[in-house]
Amino acid sequence: MTKTHDAIIIGTGQAGPFLAERLAGAGMKVAIIERKLFGGTCINTGCTPTKAMVASAHAAHMVRRAADFGVVNNGPVSVDMKLVKSRKDAISGKSRTGVENLLRGMANCTVYQGHARFESAKDVSVGSERLTADRIFINVGGRAVLPQMPGIEEMSGIEGVPHLNNSSIMDIDFLPRHLVIIGGGYVGLEFAQMYRRFGSEVTIIETGSYLARHEDEDVSTAIREILEHEGIKVRVNATCIGFSRRGEEILAHVDCVSGDPEVSGSHVLLAVGRRPNTDDLGLTEAGVAVDKRGYIVVDDQLQTSVPGIWALGDCNGKGAFTHTAFNDSEIVGANLLDNDSRKVSDRITAYALYIDPPLGRAGLTEAEVRKSGRRALIGRRPMTKVGRAVEKGETQGFMKIIVDAQTHEILGAAILGTGGDEAIHSILDVMYARAPYTVIQRAVHIHPTVSELIPTMLGELQPLSAAAGASQ
Ligand SMILES: Cc1cc2nc3c(=O)[nH]c(=O)nc-3n(C[C@H](O)[C@H](O)[C@H](O)COP(=O)(O)OP(=O)(O)OC[C@H]3O[C@@H](n4cnc5c(N)ncnc54)[C@H](O)[C@@H]3O)c2cc1C
């Protein structure tokens, strides 16, 4: 028998549960479906567990640096990976249970467990159950890409080499002797520094010429220096990556422009990107259009090509972060329930890279502003000239800000340095207010902080056209 609801939500990631709360709170009869772990990627295999592990790695790093601060620690530093994992599991588990309990305890909301599939534009099956609703919200997220690299999958009867991805690496409770990471993007870089600090040898292999290739060249270069300073080996411009085994060792064949043609390691982590979970959803039966990479095509208010079906979070390709997925649910909720026409294009790009020190980013990169040809001003400051960083003994990195020469609105900023993930918000909020940068200069900031040096940087603006600059 088909069960009728006012709304069906597929997926309990970073958009689904909040939207369920809003719709059910407005009196709608809501069904929410989850096929695996409540809370989705962020809570189970993404943000939460990685940042918990980054914290363990930071603790190990600071113990090793104890003498820099006059703290005596004569013993060797060792990391108990079983304890690191159980701490991480406890933090993730608490969040997962929190989401599940929230949904199961929610009035007007029914939880279904199983794989959801469209049977038509208004009908969804979950195992043997059939649900129908006039409004369906897709929040199915994504998964790690399995790259087409020789040796990775079983090929011509030869067994492929074992490999990890961001999900399976969460299950290991031992220290890889030498972790070879394929991919120098955000996910790869966080795991690289973390495992190096736990005690592994780490090599990053990247096909592009830069790490974190969406960043400006100066930011990317500084990131590479930070990682190499800790003993991480970096191979860029890698071509024809393939794998084979030599005894217990895994060989990554790297036809690089320079350097050894192969890297030998004990474990391989594939971090080459993510793809949306839209290939097994029955979207064709529903008539929902996807682009050539499988992302669901949506308009500025997240409606798909089929009236009555919306797509939120990573699966719509409009963002790849928890905060963008959550914002998607706010946009849909505001449009449906508040008569408030919020839209995706109101959003300013913002994110952090959680290496240590972190990178906080807002708005356009310097390269993007240069490419746009608009008249702009730029200010920079190395972290060696930030009192708080000096006091903390964490002076790696720099900050920069770019403003429109005419309107004085802030176009973009990067803070690669201690506290950069937090300090960037003082810039982001002014950008949302569309206020001129001079507002920041008149504000009295707290001393000593990283944020208090942002006005100083603004006091030394120079024309972008005259500044030796980053490109990428
Ligand atoms: C290693 C790593 C670290 C990250 N760190 C950060 C970070 O620090 N900050 C940040 O902002 N972002 C981070 N992200 C990205 C962030 O995790 C995602 O952007 C976010 O989880 C996207 O949320 P979502 O709601 O779109 O989908 P997801 O969280 O992926 O949730 C989708 C849910 O849908 C379920 N589902 C899928 N298909 C079906 C189906 N057919 N039927 C039923 N259920 C289904 C899945 O099981 C899943 O629970 C990280 C990602 C990774 C991989």
Short mmCIF file of C-alpha atoms in Angstrom, two decimals, residues 52-66 73 77-79 84 87 197-198 356:
data_model
loop_
_atom_site.label_atom_id
_atom_site.label_comp_id
_atom_site.label_asym_id
_atom_site.label_seq_id
_atom_site.Cartn_x
_atom_site.Cartn_y
_atom_site.Cartn_z
CA ALA A 52 38.71 15.28 15.63
CA MET A 53 41.78 13.53 14.20
CA VAL A 54 43.38 16.86 13.22
CA ALA A 55 43.06 17.80 16.91
CA SER A 56 44.88 14.60 17.98
CA ALA A 57 47.58 15.29 15.40
CA HIS A 58 47.92 18.87 16.64
CA ALA A 59 48.36 17.61 20.20
CA ALA A 60 51.18 15.27 19.05
CA HIS A 61 52.79 18.14 17.16
CA MET A 62 52.68 20.48 20.15
CA VAL A 63 54.15 17.84 22.46
CA ARG A 64 57.06 17.49 20.05
CA ARG A 65 57.43 21.27 20.04
CA ALA A 66 57.19 21.53 23.83
CA ASN A 73 59.34 16.67 27.78
CA VAL A 77 56.35 11.07 21.68
CA SER A 78 54.17 8.23 20.54
CA VAL A 79 50.61 8.17 19.30
CA VAL A 84 42.87 8.37 18.44
CA ARG A 87 38.09 9.44 20.50
CA ARG A 197 52.09 14.13 12.75
CA PHE A 198 50.92 10.73 13.96
CA ASP A 356 47.74 23.65 10.63
#
